[in-house]
């Protein structure tokens, strides 16, 4: 029944016979023949070919669910066998947003690959939504992210905390009126923004300032708008982007103010033409975690990577929802 499952799954993922055939390096007629053999064996059609793109039939949904369980079982078996060999074989699939893959994960990956050179590493960059989908489908082992992940589908391992700052182009005149609040990049690098006597900027003072924001589904956008609402302030948004690094670069170009994690100002090696402002402590604080799918087998490679990244005192974070 499951002979040819790889062909079926490729069509399901690509939602196209032609794209799946290209990915599998076979001809489309050969792929169609293979799919028909599987459908004949189970006695039901797997795909509804009348829709565009093609979709699963009710029988197809049952079949796909079954082969995903098979794939997961196969991978878990491989992982457990690799664990018997120590860390001389195996793989590690990591994911992160643009900021984390550019500035945080490279050092960790360097340390890990020098310690365990035979482990094959795959690094995937994407939005949080894309990464979560890959985590749940087990296309990724771990992701590094600052989203809350409050439900029981995930296990989280605390890495660090970050604070959201407002970055304002130095060329904007408003900085002169905000001299009591503004911080230089060097002050952010030394942690001045986290000191108790560092004043928080009331966002209503940014009236008429153009803003570069992330798109609505992004956690940073949602927190920024929550802070704005708390101050009865409506930002003048002129541009929305997918990446905080892109928003940061737009601010550096003088286009508008941008909400950024303080780690971005710290990790950029060069000086930027921006002033930075501390924001509301409660809403600006975000915790960063390594996240895995709950019940996914924890390989030695995953354990060792988290230990190298976090330190020897690794602990799982339990959300309030999980304890209710």
PDB file of C-alpha atoms in Angstrom:
ATOM      1  CA  UNK A   1       0.000   0.000   0.000  1.00  0.00           C
ATOM      2  CA  UNK A   2       2.810   2.405   0.763  1.00  0.00           C
ATOM      3  CA  UNK A   3       5.026   1.616  -2.218  1.00  0.00           C
ATOM      4  CA  UNK A   4       5.374   4.906  -4.057  1.00  0.00           C
ATOM      5  CA  UNK A   5       4.555   7.007  -1.013  1.00  0.00           C
ATOM      6  CA  UNK A   6       7.418   9.407  -1.851  1.00  0.00           C
ATOM      7  CA  UNK A   7       5.770  10.154  -5.197  1.00  0.00           C
ATOM      8  CA  UNK A   8       2.389  10.769  -3.600  1.00  0.00           C
ATOM      9  CA  UNK A   9       3.894  13.014  -0.943  1.00  0.00           C
ATOM     10  CA  UNK A  10       5.825  15.075  -3.487  1.00  0.00           C
ATOM     11  CA  UNK A  11       2.617  15.797  -5.434  1.00  0.00           C
ATOM     12  CA  UNK A  12       0.850  16.675  -2.180  1.00  0.00           C
ATOM     13  CA  UNK A  13       3.592  19.111  -1.141  1.00  0.00           C
ATOM     14  CA  UNK A  14       3.993  20.727  -4.566  1.00  0.00           C
ATOM     15  CA  UNK A  15       0.245  20.689  -5.377  1.00  0.00           C
ATOM     16  CA  UNK A  16       1.257  19.988  -8.970  1.00  0.00           C
ATOM     17  CA  UNK A  17       2.242  16.893 -10.946  1.00  0.00           C
ATOM     18  CA  UNK A  18       4.648  18.857 -13.142  1.00  0.00           C
ATOM     19  CA  UNK A  19       6.447  20.540 -10.222  1.00  0.00           C
ATOM     20  CA  UNK A  20       6.649  17.262  -8.307  1.00  0.00           C
ATOM     21  CA  UNK A  21       8.072  15.500 -11.374  1.00  0.00           C
ATOM     22  CA  UNK A  22      10.776  18.171 -11.683  1.00  0.00           C
ATOM     23  CA  UNK A  23      11.647  17.847  -8.011  1.00  0.00           C
ATOM     24  CA  UNK A  24      11.844  14.042  -8.289  1.00  0.00           C
ATOM     25  CA  UNK A  25      13.810  14.169 -11.567  1.00  0.00           C
ATOM     26  CA  UNK A  26      11.334  11.925 -13.394  1.00  0.00           C
ATOM     27  CA  UNK A  27       8.964  12.544 -16.292  1.00  0.00           C
ATOM     28  CA  UNK A  28       5.419  13.668 -15.599  1.00  0.00           C
ATOM     29  CA  UNK A  29       3.875  10.613 -17.356  1.00  0.00           C
ATOM     30  CA  UNK A  30       6.012   8.306 -15.196  1.00  0.00           C
ATOM     31  CA  UNK A  31       4.888  10.120 -12.056  1.00  0.00           C
ATOM     32  CA  UNK A  32       1.222   9.950 -13.089  1.00  0.00           C
ATOM     33  CA  UNK A  33       1.572   6.212 -13.697  1.00  0.00           C
ATOM     34  CA  UNK A  34       3.140   5.710 -10.250  1.00  0.00           C
ATOM     35  CA  UNK A  35       0.334   7.654  -8.548  1.00  0.00           C
ATOM     36  CA  UNK A  36      -2.348   5.676 -10.402  1.00  0.00           C
ATOM     37  CA  UNK A  37      -0.737   2.418  -9.229  1.00  0.00           C
ATOM     38  CA  UNK A  38      -1.020   3.563  -5.609  1.00  0.00           C
ATOM     39  CA  UNK A  39      -4.617   4.688  -6.115  1.00  0.00           C
ATOM     40  CA  UNK A  40      -5.481   1.343  -7.717  1.00  0.00           C
ATOM     41  CA  UNK A  41      -3.912  -0.518  -4.798  1.00  0.00           C
ATOM     42  CA  UNK A  42      -5.919   1.379  -2.158  1.00  0.00           C
ATOM     43  CA  UNK A  43      -9.046   1.378  -4.317  1.00  0.00           C
ATOM     44  CA  UNK A  44      -9.679   5.108  -3.931  1.00  0.00           C
ATOM     45  CA  UNK A  45      -8.447   8.306  -5.638  1.00  0.00           C
ATOM     46  CA  UNK A  46      -5.899  10.262  -3.602  1.00  0.00           C
ATOM     47  CA  UNK A  47      -6.058  13.532  -5.533  1.00  0.00           C
ATOM     48  CA  UNK A  48      -8.949  15.563  -6.864  1.00  0.00           C
ATOM     49  CA  UNK A  49      -7.616  16.515 -10.273  1.00  0.00           C
ATOM     50  CA  UNK A  50     -10.572  18.785 -11.065  1.00  0.00           C
ATOM     51  CA  UNK A  51      -9.363  21.521  -8.704  1.00  0.00           C
ATOM     52  CA  UNK A  52      -6.612  24.051  -9.334  1.00  0.00           C
ATOM     53  CA  UNK A  53      -4.283  23.528  -7.634  1.00  0.00           C
ATOM     54  CA  UNK A  54      -4.974  19.842  -7.152  1.00  0.00           C
ATOM     55  CA  UNK A  55      -6.265  18.882  -3.724  1.00  0.00           C
ATOM     56  CA  UNK A  56      -6.682  15.787  -1.586  1.00  0.00           C
ATOM     57  CA  UNK A  57      -9.784  13.652  -1.577  1.00  0.00           C
ATOM     58  CA  UNK A  58     -11.057  12.397   1.808  1.00  0.00           C
ATOM     59  CA  UNK A  59      -9.199   9.139   1.078  1.00  0.00           C
ATOM     60  CA  UNK A  60      -6.114  11.151   0.203  1.00  0.00           C
ATOM     61  CA  UNK A  61      -6.204  12.976   3.528  1.00  0.00           C
ATOM     62  CA  UNK A  62      -6.204   9.635   5.369  1.00  0.00           C
ATOM     63  CA  UNK A  63      -3.364   8.336   3.196  1.00  0.00           C
ATOM     64  CA  UNK A  64      -1.200  11.460   3.651  1.00  0.00           C
ATOM     65  CA  UNK A  65      -1.714  11.394   7.422  1.00  0.00           C
ATOM     66  CA  UNK A  66      -0.579   7.770   7.457  1.00  0.00           C
ATOM     67  CA  UNK A  67       2.563   8.307   5.384  1.00  0.00           C
ATOM     68  CA  UNK A  68       3.529  11.356   7.450  1.00  0.00           C
ATOM     69  CA  UNK A  69       3.439   9.082  10.498  1.00  0.00           C
ATOM     70  CA  UNK A  70       5.589   6.586   8.597  1.00  0.00           C
ATOM     71  CA  UNK A  71       8.109   9.261   7.634  1.00  0.00           C
ATOM     72  CA  UNK A  72       8.256  10.415  11.256  1.00  0.00           C
ATOM     73  CA  UNK A  73       8.749   6.841  12.483  1.00  0.00           C
ATOM     74  CA  UNK A  74      11.510   6.261   9.927  1.00  0.00           C
ATOM     75  CA  UNK A  75      13.300   9.471  10.918  1.00  0.00           C
ATOM     76  CA  UNK A  76      13.003   8.712  14.626  1.00  0.00           C
ATOM     77  CA  UNK A  77      14.483   5.259  14.004  1.00  0.00           C
ATOM     78  CA  UNK A  78      17.399   6.779  12.093  1.00  0.00           C
ATOM     79  CA  UNK A  79      17.913   9.305  14.904  1.00  0.00           C
ATOM     80  CA  UNK A  80      17.969   6.620  17.582  1.00  0.00           C
ATOM     81  CA  UNK A  81      20.427   4.496  15.589  1.00  0.00           C
ATOM     82  CA  UNK A  82      22.650   7.549  15.106  1.00  0.00           C
ATOM     83  CA  UNK A  83      22.562   8.126  18.854  1.00  0.00           C
ATOM     84  CA  UNK A  84      24.028   4.664  19.377  1.00  0.00           C
ATOM     85  CA  UNK A  85      27.014   5.827  17.340  1.00  0.00           C
ATOM     86  CA  UNK A  86      27.556   8.882  19.519  1.00  0.00           C
ATOM     87  CA  UNK A  87      27.859  12.011  17.397  1.00  0.00           C
ATOM     88  CA  UNK A  88      29.888  10.650  14.517  1.00  0.00           C
ATOM     89  CA  UNK A  89      26.858  10.683  12.206  1.00  0.00           C
ATOM     90  CA  UNK A  90      23.491  12.375  11.946  1.00  0.00           C
ATOM     91  CA  UNK A  91      21.945  15.683  11.028  1.00  0.00           C
ATOM     92  CA  UNK A  92      20.618  18.854  12.612  1.00  0.00           C
ATOM     93  CA  UNK A  93      17.982  21.029  10.946  1.00  0.00           C
ATOM     94  CA  UNK A  94      17.678  24.527  12.424  1.00  0.00           C
ATOM     95  CA  UNK A  95      15.488  27.499  11.595  1.00  0.00           C
ATOM     96  CA  UNK A  96      15.370  31.177  12.468  1.00  0.00           C
ATOM     97  CA  UNK A  97      14.208  34.543  11.248  1.00  0.00           C
ATOM     98  CA  UNK A  98      16.593  36.766   9.305  1.00  0.00           C
ATOM     99  CA  UNK A  99      18.016  38.492  12.386  1.00  0.00           C
ATOM    100  CA  UNK A 100      18.766  35.267  14.251  1.00  0.00           C
ATOM    101  CA  UNK A 101      20.239  33.460  11.236  1.00  0.00           C
ATOM    102  CA  UNK A 102      22.425  36.477  10.451  1.00  0.00           C
ATOM    103  CA  UNK A 103      23.660  37.498  13.895  1.00  0.00           C
ATOM    104  CA  UNK A 104      22.928  34.891  16.586  1.00  0.00           C
ATOM    105  CA  UNK A 105      23.077  31.386  15.126  1.00  0.00           C
ATOM    106  CA  UNK A 106      26.379  31.634  13.159  1.00  0.00           C
ATOM    107  CA  UNK A 107      28.580  31.653  16.283  1.00  0.00           C
ATOM    108  CA  UNK A 108      26.682  28.718  17.786  1.00  0.00           C
ATOM    109  CA  UNK A 109      26.907  26.759  14.541  1.00  0.00           C
ATOM    110  CA  UNK A 110      30.624  27.440  14.312  1.00  0.00           C
ATOM    111  CA  UNK A 111      31.211  26.121  17.846  1.00  0.00           C
ATOM    112  CA  UNK A 112      29.024  23.075  17.222  1.00  0.00           C
ATOM    113  CA  UNK A 113      30.503  22.158  13.834  1.00  0.00           C
ATOM    114  CA  UNK A 114      34.055  22.420  15.184  1.00  0.00           C
ATOM    115  CA  UNK A 115      33.135  20.087  18.046  1.00  0.00           C
ATOM    116  CA  UNK A 116      31.071  17.673  15.925  1.00  0.00           C
ATOM    117  CA  UNK A 117      32.315  18.005  12.336  1.00  0.00           C
ATOM    118  CA  UNK A 118      30.498  14.885  11.085  1.00  0.00           C
ATOM    119  CA  UNK A 119      27.012  16.161  11.876  1.00  0.00           C
ATOM    120  CA  UNK A 120      25.331  17.537   8.760  1.00  0.00           C
ATOM    121  CA  UNK A 121      23.765  20.941   9.482  1.00  0.00           C
ATOM    122  CA  UNK A 122      20.881  22.530   7.583  1.00  0.00           C
ATOM    123  CA  UNK A 123      19.919  26.148   8.341  1.00  0.00           C
ATOM    124  CA  UNK A 124      16.572  27.505   7.139  1.00  0.00           C
ATOM    125  CA  UNK A 125      15.588  31.183   7.204  1.00  0.00           C
ATOM    126  CA  UNK A 126      11.960  32.295   7.134  1.00  0.00           C
ATOM    127  CA  UNK A 127       9.157  34.112   8.893  1.00  0.00           C
ATOM    128  CA  UNK A 128       7.967  32.767  12.230  1.00  0.00           C
ATOM    129  CA  UNK A 129       4.830  31.380  10.580  1.00  0.00           C
ATOM    130  CA  UNK A 130       6.875  29.542   7.944  1.00  0.00           C
ATOM    131  CA  UNK A 131       9.265  28.166  10.553  1.00  0.00           C
ATOM    132  CA  UNK A 132       6.464  26.919  12.805  1.00  0.00           C
ATOM    133  CA  UNK A 133       4.877  25.068   9.881  1.00  0.00           C
ATOM    134  CA  UNK A 134       8.205  23.359   9.165  1.00  0.00           C
ATOM    135  CA  UNK A 135       8.666  22.560  12.851  1.00  0.00           C
ATOM    136  CA  UNK A 136       5.250  20.895  13.088  1.00  0.00           C
ATOM    137  CA  UNK A 137       5.808  18.950   9.856  1.00  0.00           C
ATOM    138  CA  UNK A 138       9.200  17.879  11.303  1.00  0.00           C
ATOM    139  CA  UNK A 139      11.121  19.444   8.424  1.00  0.00           C
ATOM    140  CA  UNK A 140      13.012  21.292  11.187  1.00  0.00           C
ATOM    141  CA  UNK A 141      14.374  19.962  14.478  1.00  0.00           C
ATOM    142  CA  UNK A 142      14.680  23.285  16.309  1.00  0.00           C
ATOM    143  CA  UNK A 143      13.882  26.923  15.719  1.00  0.00           C
ATOM    144  CA  UNK A 144      15.159  29.995  17.558  1.00  0.00           C
ATOM    145  CA  UNK A 145      12.349  32.490  18.069  1.00  0.00           C
ATOM    146  CA  UNK A 146      10.858  35.070  20.430  1.00  0.00           C
ATOM    147  CA  UNK A 147       7.191  34.087  20.030  1.00  0.00           C
ATOM    148  CA  UNK A 148       5.382  32.922  23.176  1.00  0.00           C
ATOM    149  CA  UNK A 149       4.467  29.392  21.931  1.00  0.00           C
ATOM    150  CA  UNK A 150       2.016  28.950  24.783  1.00  0.00           C
ATOM    151  CA  UNK A 151       0.302  25.721  23.758  1.00  0.00           C
ATOM    152  CA  UNK A 152       1.204  22.109  24.384  1.00  0.00           C
ATOM    153  CA  UNK A 153       2.522  21.372  20.886  1.00  0.00           C
ATOM    154  CA  UNK A 154       5.958  22.756  21.724  1.00  0.00           C
ATOM    155  CA  UNK A 155       8.854  22.387  24.120  1.00  0.00           C
ATOM    156  CA  UNK A 156      10.886  25.554  24.760  1.00  0.00           C
ATOM    157  CA  UNK A 157      14.439  25.961  26.062  1.00  0.00           C
ATOM    158  CA  UNK A 158      15.310  29.448  27.269  1.00  0.00           C
ATOM    159  CA  UNK A 159      18.209  31.146  25.490  1.00  0.00           C
ATOM    160  CA  UNK A 160      18.140  34.880  26.304  1.00  0.00           C
ATOM    161  CA  UNK A 161      15.986  37.993  26.575  1.00  0.00           C
ATOM    162  CA  UNK A 162      15.855  41.056  24.374  1.00  0.00           C
ATOM    163  CA  UNK A 163      14.268  44.497  24.578  1.00  0.00           C
ATOM    164  CA  UNK A 164      12.517  46.344  21.779  1.00  0.00           C
ATOM    165  CA  UNK A 165      13.911  49.820  21.140  1.00  0.00           C
ATOM    166  CA  UNK A 166      12.809  52.624  18.873  1.00  0.00           C
ATOM    167  CA  UNK A 167      15.493  53.501  16.313  1.00  0.00           C
ATOM    168  CA  UNK A 168      15.226  57.021  14.883  1.00  0.00           C
ATOM    169  CA  UNK A 169      17.395  58.465  12.089  1.00  0.00           C
ATOM    170  CA  UNK A 170      19.787  61.059  13.498  1.00  0.00           C
ATOM    171  CA  UNK A 171      18.816  63.395  10.667  1.00  0.00           C
ATOM    172  CA  UNK A 172      15.306  63.829  12.118  1.00  0.00           C
ATOM    173  CA  UNK A 173      14.860  67.065  14.058  1.00  0.00           C
ATOM    174  CA  UNK A 174      12.684  65.375  16.667  1.00  0.00           C
ATOM    175  CA  UNK A 175      15.824  63.946  18.294  1.00  0.00           C
ATOM    176  CA  UNK A 176      16.719  67.422  19.575  1.00  0.00           C
ATOM    177  CA  UNK A 177      13.423  67.624  21.455  1.00  0.00           C
ATOM    178  CA  UNK A 178      14.016  64.157  22.892  1.00  0.00           C
ATOM    179  CA  UNK A 179      17.560  64.701  24.146  1.00  0.00           C
ATOM    180  CA  UNK A 180      16.623  63.514  27.654  1.00  0.00           C
ATOM    181  CA  UNK A 181      15.578  60.117  26.270  1.00  0.00           C
ATOM    182  CA  UNK A 182      17.925  59.383  23.406  1.00  0.00           C
ATOM    183  CA  UNK A 183      20.717  56.815  23.508  1.00  0.00           C
ATOM    184  CA  UNK A 184      23.716  56.329  21.285  1.00  0.00           C
ATOM    185  CA  UNK A 185      24.632  52.970  19.797  1.00  0.00           C
ATOM    186  CA  UNK A 186      27.575  52.686  22.197  1.00  0.00           C
ATOM    187  CA  UNK A 187      25.216  53.194  25.146  1.00  0.00           C
ATOM    188  CA  UNK A 188      22.996  50.366  23.869  1.00  0.00           C
ATOM    189  CA  UNK A 189      26.067  48.159  23.442  1.00  0.00           C
ATOM    190  CA  UNK A 190      26.977  48.696  27.100  1.00  0.00           C
ATOM    191  CA  UNK A 191      23.403  48.015  28.280  1.00  0.00           C
ATOM    192  CA  UNK A 192      22.471  51.543  29.306  1.00  0.00           C
ATOM    193  CA  UNK A 193      18.919  50.974  27.980  1.00  0.00           C
ATOM    194  CA  UNK A 194      18.376  48.255  30.614  1.00  0.00           C
ATOM    195  CA  UNK A 195      19.483  50.330  33.605  1.00  0.00           C
ATOM    196  CA  UNK A 196      16.657  51.294  36.013  1.00  0.00           C
ATOM    197  CA  UNK A 197      17.280  55.046  35.715  1.00  0.00           C
ATOM    198  CA  UNK A 198      17.140  55.057  31.900  1.00  0.00           C
ATOM    199  CA  UNK A 199      13.923  56.918  31.007  1.00  0.00           C
ATOM    200  CA  UNK A 200      11.244  55.322  28.829  1.00  0.00           C
ATOM    201  CA  UNK A 201      10.085  57.304  25.808  1.00  0.00           C
ATOM    202  CA  UNK A 202       6.366  58.204  25.803  1.00  0.00           C
ATOM    203  CA  UNK A 203       5.441  57.253  22.242  1.00  0.00           C
ATOM    204  CA  UNK A 204       2.970  60.105  21.873  1.00  0.00           C
ATOM    205  CA  UNK A 205       6.011  62.377  21.555  1.00  0.00           C
ATOM    206  CA  UNK A 206       6.619  60.756  18.129  1.00  0.00           C
ATOM    207  CA  UNK A 207       3.540  62.336  16.556  1.00  0.00           C
ATOM    208  CA  UNK A 208       3.969  63.147  12.824  1.00  0.00           C
ATOM    209  CA  UNK A 209       7.101  60.964  12.613  1.00  0.00           C
ATOM    210  CA  UNK A 210       7.113  58.470   9.695  1.00  0.00           C
ATOM    211  CA  UNK A 211       7.456  54.823  10.747  1.00  0.00           C
ATOM    212  CA  UNK A 212       8.787  51.733   9.003  1.00  0.00           C
ATOM    213  CA  UNK A 213       7.033  48.688  10.489  1.00  0.00           C
ATOM    214  CA  UNK A 214       6.935  44.941  10.044  1.00  0.00           C
ATOM    215  CA  UNK A 215       3.841  43.272   8.626  1.00  0.00           C
ATOM    216  CA  UNK A 216       0.765  42.704  10.780  1.00  0.00           C
ATOM    217  CA  UNK A 217       1.357  39.019  11.566  1.00  0.00           C
ATOM    218  CA  UNK A 218       4.787  39.734  13.051  1.00  0.00           C
ATOM    219  CA  UNK A 219       5.187  39.691  16.841  1.00  0.00           C
ATOM    220  CA  UNK A 220       7.253  42.884  16.721  1.00  0.00           C
ATOM    221  CA  UNK A 221       4.450  44.731  14.902  1.00  0.00           C
ATOM    222  CA  UNK A 222       1.867  43.498  17.400  1.00  0.00           C
ATOM    223  CA  UNK A 223       3.951  44.606  20.384  1.00  0.00           C
ATOM    224  CA  UNK A 224       4.716  47.965  18.786  1.00  0.00           C
ATOM    225  CA  UNK A 225       1.023  48.619  18.177  1.00  0.00           C
ATOM    226  CA  UNK A 226       0.181  47.542  21.743  1.00  0.00           C
ATOM    227  CA  UNK A 227       2.704  50.074  23.081  1.00  0.00           C
ATOM    228  CA  UNK A 228       1.303  52.745  20.772  1.00  0.00           C
ATOM    229  CA  UNK A 229      -2.259  52.018  21.906  1.00  0.00           C
ATOM    230  CA  UNK A 230      -1.185  52.245  25.541  1.00  0.00           C
ATOM    231  CA  UNK A 231      -0.022  55.803  24.820  1.00  0.00           C
ATOM    232  CA  UNK A 232      -3.086  56.664  22.688  1.00  0.00           C
ATOM    233  CA  UNK A 233      -0.725  57.059  19.759  1.00  0.00           C
ATOM    234  CA  UNK A 234      -1.310  56.129  16.119  1.00  0.00           C
ATOM    235  CA  UNK A 235       1.988  55.689  14.216  1.00  0.00           C
ATOM    236  CA  UNK A 236       2.232  57.222  10.770  1.00  0.00           C
ATOM    237  CA  UNK A 237       3.222  54.042   8.910  1.00  0.00           C
ATOM    238  CA  UNK A 238       4.742  54.625   5.475  1.00  0.00           C
ATOM    239  CA  UNK A 239       6.120  51.149   4.803  1.00  0.00           C
ATOM    240  CA  UNK A 240       5.633  47.558   6.031  1.00  0.00           C
ATOM    241  CA  UNK A 241       8.307  44.893   5.604  1.00  0.00           C
ATOM    242  CA  UNK A 242       8.894  41.185   6.317  1.00  0.00           C
ATOM    243  CA  UNK A 243      12.283  41.508   8.024  1.00  0.00           C
ATOM    244  CA  UNK A 244      13.464  43.519  11.025  1.00  0.00           C
ATOM    245  CA  UNK A 245      16.904  43.767   9.396  1.00  0.00           C
ATOM    246  CA  UNK A 246      15.272  45.425   6.375  1.00  0.00           C
ATOM    247  CA  UNK A 247      13.370  47.823   8.645  1.00  0.00           C
ATOM    248  CA  UNK A 248      16.618  48.633  10.458  1.00  0.00           C
ATOM    249  CA  UNK A 249      18.364  49.386   7.164  1.00  0.00           C
ATOM    250  CA  UNK A 250      15.469  51.611   6.089  1.00  0.00           C
ATOM    251  CA  UNK A 251      15.839  53.564   9.331  1.00  0.00           C
ATOM    252  CA  UNK A 252      19.584  53.855   8.706  1.00  0.00           C
ATOM    253  CA  UNK A 253      18.740  55.354   5.310  1.00  0.00           C
ATOM    254  CA  UNK A 254      16.640  58.041   7.001  1.00  0.00           C
ATOM    255  CA  UNK A 255      13.279  56.842   5.689  1.00  0.00           C
ATOM    256  CA  UNK A 256      11.580  56.525   9.063  1.00  0.00           C
ATOM    257  CA  UNK A 257      11.730  55.352  12.662  1.00  0.00           C
ATOM    258  CA  UNK A 258      11.670  51.589  13.300  1.00  0.00           C
ATOM    259  CA  UNK A 259      11.077  49.248  16.236  1.00  0.00           C
ATOM    260  CA  UNK A 260      14.048  46.886  16.579  1.00  0.00           C
ATOM    261  CA  UNK A 261      15.457  44.379  19.101  1.00  0.00           C
ATOM    262  CA  UNK A 262      18.354  45.822  21.088  1.00  0.00           C
ATOM    263  CA  UNK A 263      20.509  42.897  19.952  1.00  0.00           C
ATOM    264  CA  UNK A 264      20.513  44.298  16.436  1.00  0.00           C
ATOM    265  CA  UNK A 265      22.140  47.544  17.576  1.00  0.00           C
ATOM    266  CA  UNK A 266      24.630  45.522  19.633  1.00  0.00           C
ATOM    267  CA  UNK A 267      25.616  43.006  16.964  1.00  0.00           C
ATOM    268  CA  UNK A 268      26.029  45.390  14.019  1.00  0.00           C
ATOM    269  CA  UNK A 269      29.801  45.813  13.805  1.00  0.00           C
ATOM    270  CA  UNK A 270      29.713  49.319  12.344  1.00  0.00           C
ATOM    271  CA  UNK A 271      28.292  52.571  13.718  1.00  0.00           C
ATOM    272  CA  UNK A 272      24.878  53.520  12.365  1.00  0.00           C
ATOM    273  CA  UNK A 273      23.298  56.993  11.942  1.00  0.00           C
ATOM    274  CA  UNK A 274      20.564  56.359  14.492  1.00  0.00           C
ATOM    275  CA  UNK A 275      19.511  57.321  17.976  1.00  0.00           C
ATOM    276  CA  UNK A 276      17.784  54.727  20.149  1.00  0.00           C
ATOM    277  CA  UNK A 277      15.000  55.078  22.706  1.00  0.00           C
ATOM    278  CA  UNK A 278      13.951  52.810  25.551  1.00  0.00           C
ATOM    279  CA  UNK A 279      10.276  51.792  25.560  1.00  0.00           C
ATOM    280  CA  UNK A 280       7.776  50.378  28.068  1.00  0.00           C
ATOM    281  CA  UNK A 281       9.581  47.655  30.037  1.00  0.00           C
ATOM    282  CA  UNK A 282       6.711  45.164  30.200  1.00  0.00           C
ATOM    283  CA  UNK A 283       5.776  45.206  26.511  1.00  0.00           C
ATOM    284  CA  UNK A 284       9.278  45.636  25.125  1.00  0.00           C
ATOM    285  CA  UNK A 285      10.741  42.576  26.877  1.00  0.00           C
ATOM    286  CA  UNK A 286      10.811  39.386  24.790  1.00  0.00           C
ATOM    287  CA  UNK A 287      12.212  35.996  25.761  1.00  0.00           C
ATOM    288  CA  UNK A 288      14.074  34.007  23.142  1.00  0.00           C
ATOM    289  CA  UNK A 289      13.790  30.216  23.115  1.00  0.00           C
ATOM    290  CA  UNK A 290      14.946  27.214  21.200  1.00  0.00           C
ATOM    291  CA  UNK A 291      11.714  25.444  20.309  1.00  0.00           C
ATOM    292  CA  UNK A 292      11.060  21.836  19.293  1.00  0.00           C
ATOM    293  CA  UNK A 293       7.888  19.967  18.501  1.00  0.00           C
ATOM    294  CA  UNK A 294       6.656  18.155  21.581  1.00  0.00           C
ATOM    295  CA  UNK A 295       6.968  14.378  21.330  1.00  0.00           C
ATOM    296  CA  UNK A 296       9.542  14.634  18.554  1.00  0.00           C
ATOM    297  CA  UNK A 297      12.518  12.469  19.446  1.00  0.00           C
ATOM    298  CA  UNK A 298      15.319  14.556  20.977  1.00  0.00           C
ATOM    299  CA  UNK A 299      18.524  13.490  19.260  1.00  0.00           C
ATOM    300  CA  UNK A 300      21.976  13.770  20.775  1.00  0.00           C
ATOM    301  CA  UNK A 301      22.774  16.377  18.124  1.00  0.00           C
ATOM    302  CA  UNK A 302      19.821  18.505  19.259  1.00  0.00           C
ATOM    303  CA  UNK A 303      20.784  18.107  22.919  1.00  0.00           C
ATOM    304  CA  UNK A 304      24.399  19.033  22.306  1.00  0.00           C
ATOM    305  CA  UNK A 305      23.538  22.018  20.141  1.00  0.00           C
ATOM    306  CA  UNK A 306      21.231  23.447  22.810  1.00  0.00           C
ATOM    307  CA  UNK A 307      23.886  22.809  25.472  1.00  0.00           C
ATOM    308  CA  UNK A 308      26.559  24.607  23.427  1.00  0.00           C
ATOM    309  CA  UNK A 309      24.209  27.503  22.672  1.00  0.00           C
ATOM    310  CA  UNK A 310      22.695  27.933  26.125  1.00  0.00           C
ATOM    311  CA  UNK A 311      25.304  26.496  28.461  1.00  0.00           C
ATOM    312  CA  UNK A 312      25.303  23.472  30.730  1.00  0.00           C
ATOM    313  CA  UNK A 313      22.271  24.635  32.728  1.00  0.00           C
ATOM    314  CA  UNK A 314      19.641  23.905  30.069  1.00  0.00           C
ATOM    315  CA  UNK A 315      16.052  23.972  31.287  1.00  0.00           C
ATOM    316  CA  UNK A 316      12.676  23.657  29.635  1.00  0.00           C
ATOM    317  CA  UNK A 317      10.380  26.667  29.923  1.00  0.00           C
ATOM    318  CA  UNK A 318       6.823  25.811  30.950  1.00  0.00           C
ATOM    319  CA  UNK A 319       4.149  28.344  30.004  1.00  0.00           C
ATOM    320  CA  UNK A 320       1.222  29.259  32.233  1.00  0.00           C
ATOM    321  CA  UNK A 321      -1.155  27.563  29.777  1.00  0.00           C
ATOM    322  CA  UNK A 322       0.660  24.263  30.169  1.00  0.00           C
ATOM    323  CA  UNK A 323       0.276  24.294  33.954  1.00  0.00           C
ATOM    324  CA  UNK A 324      -3.469  24.972  33.968  1.00  0.00           C
TER     325      UNK A 324
END
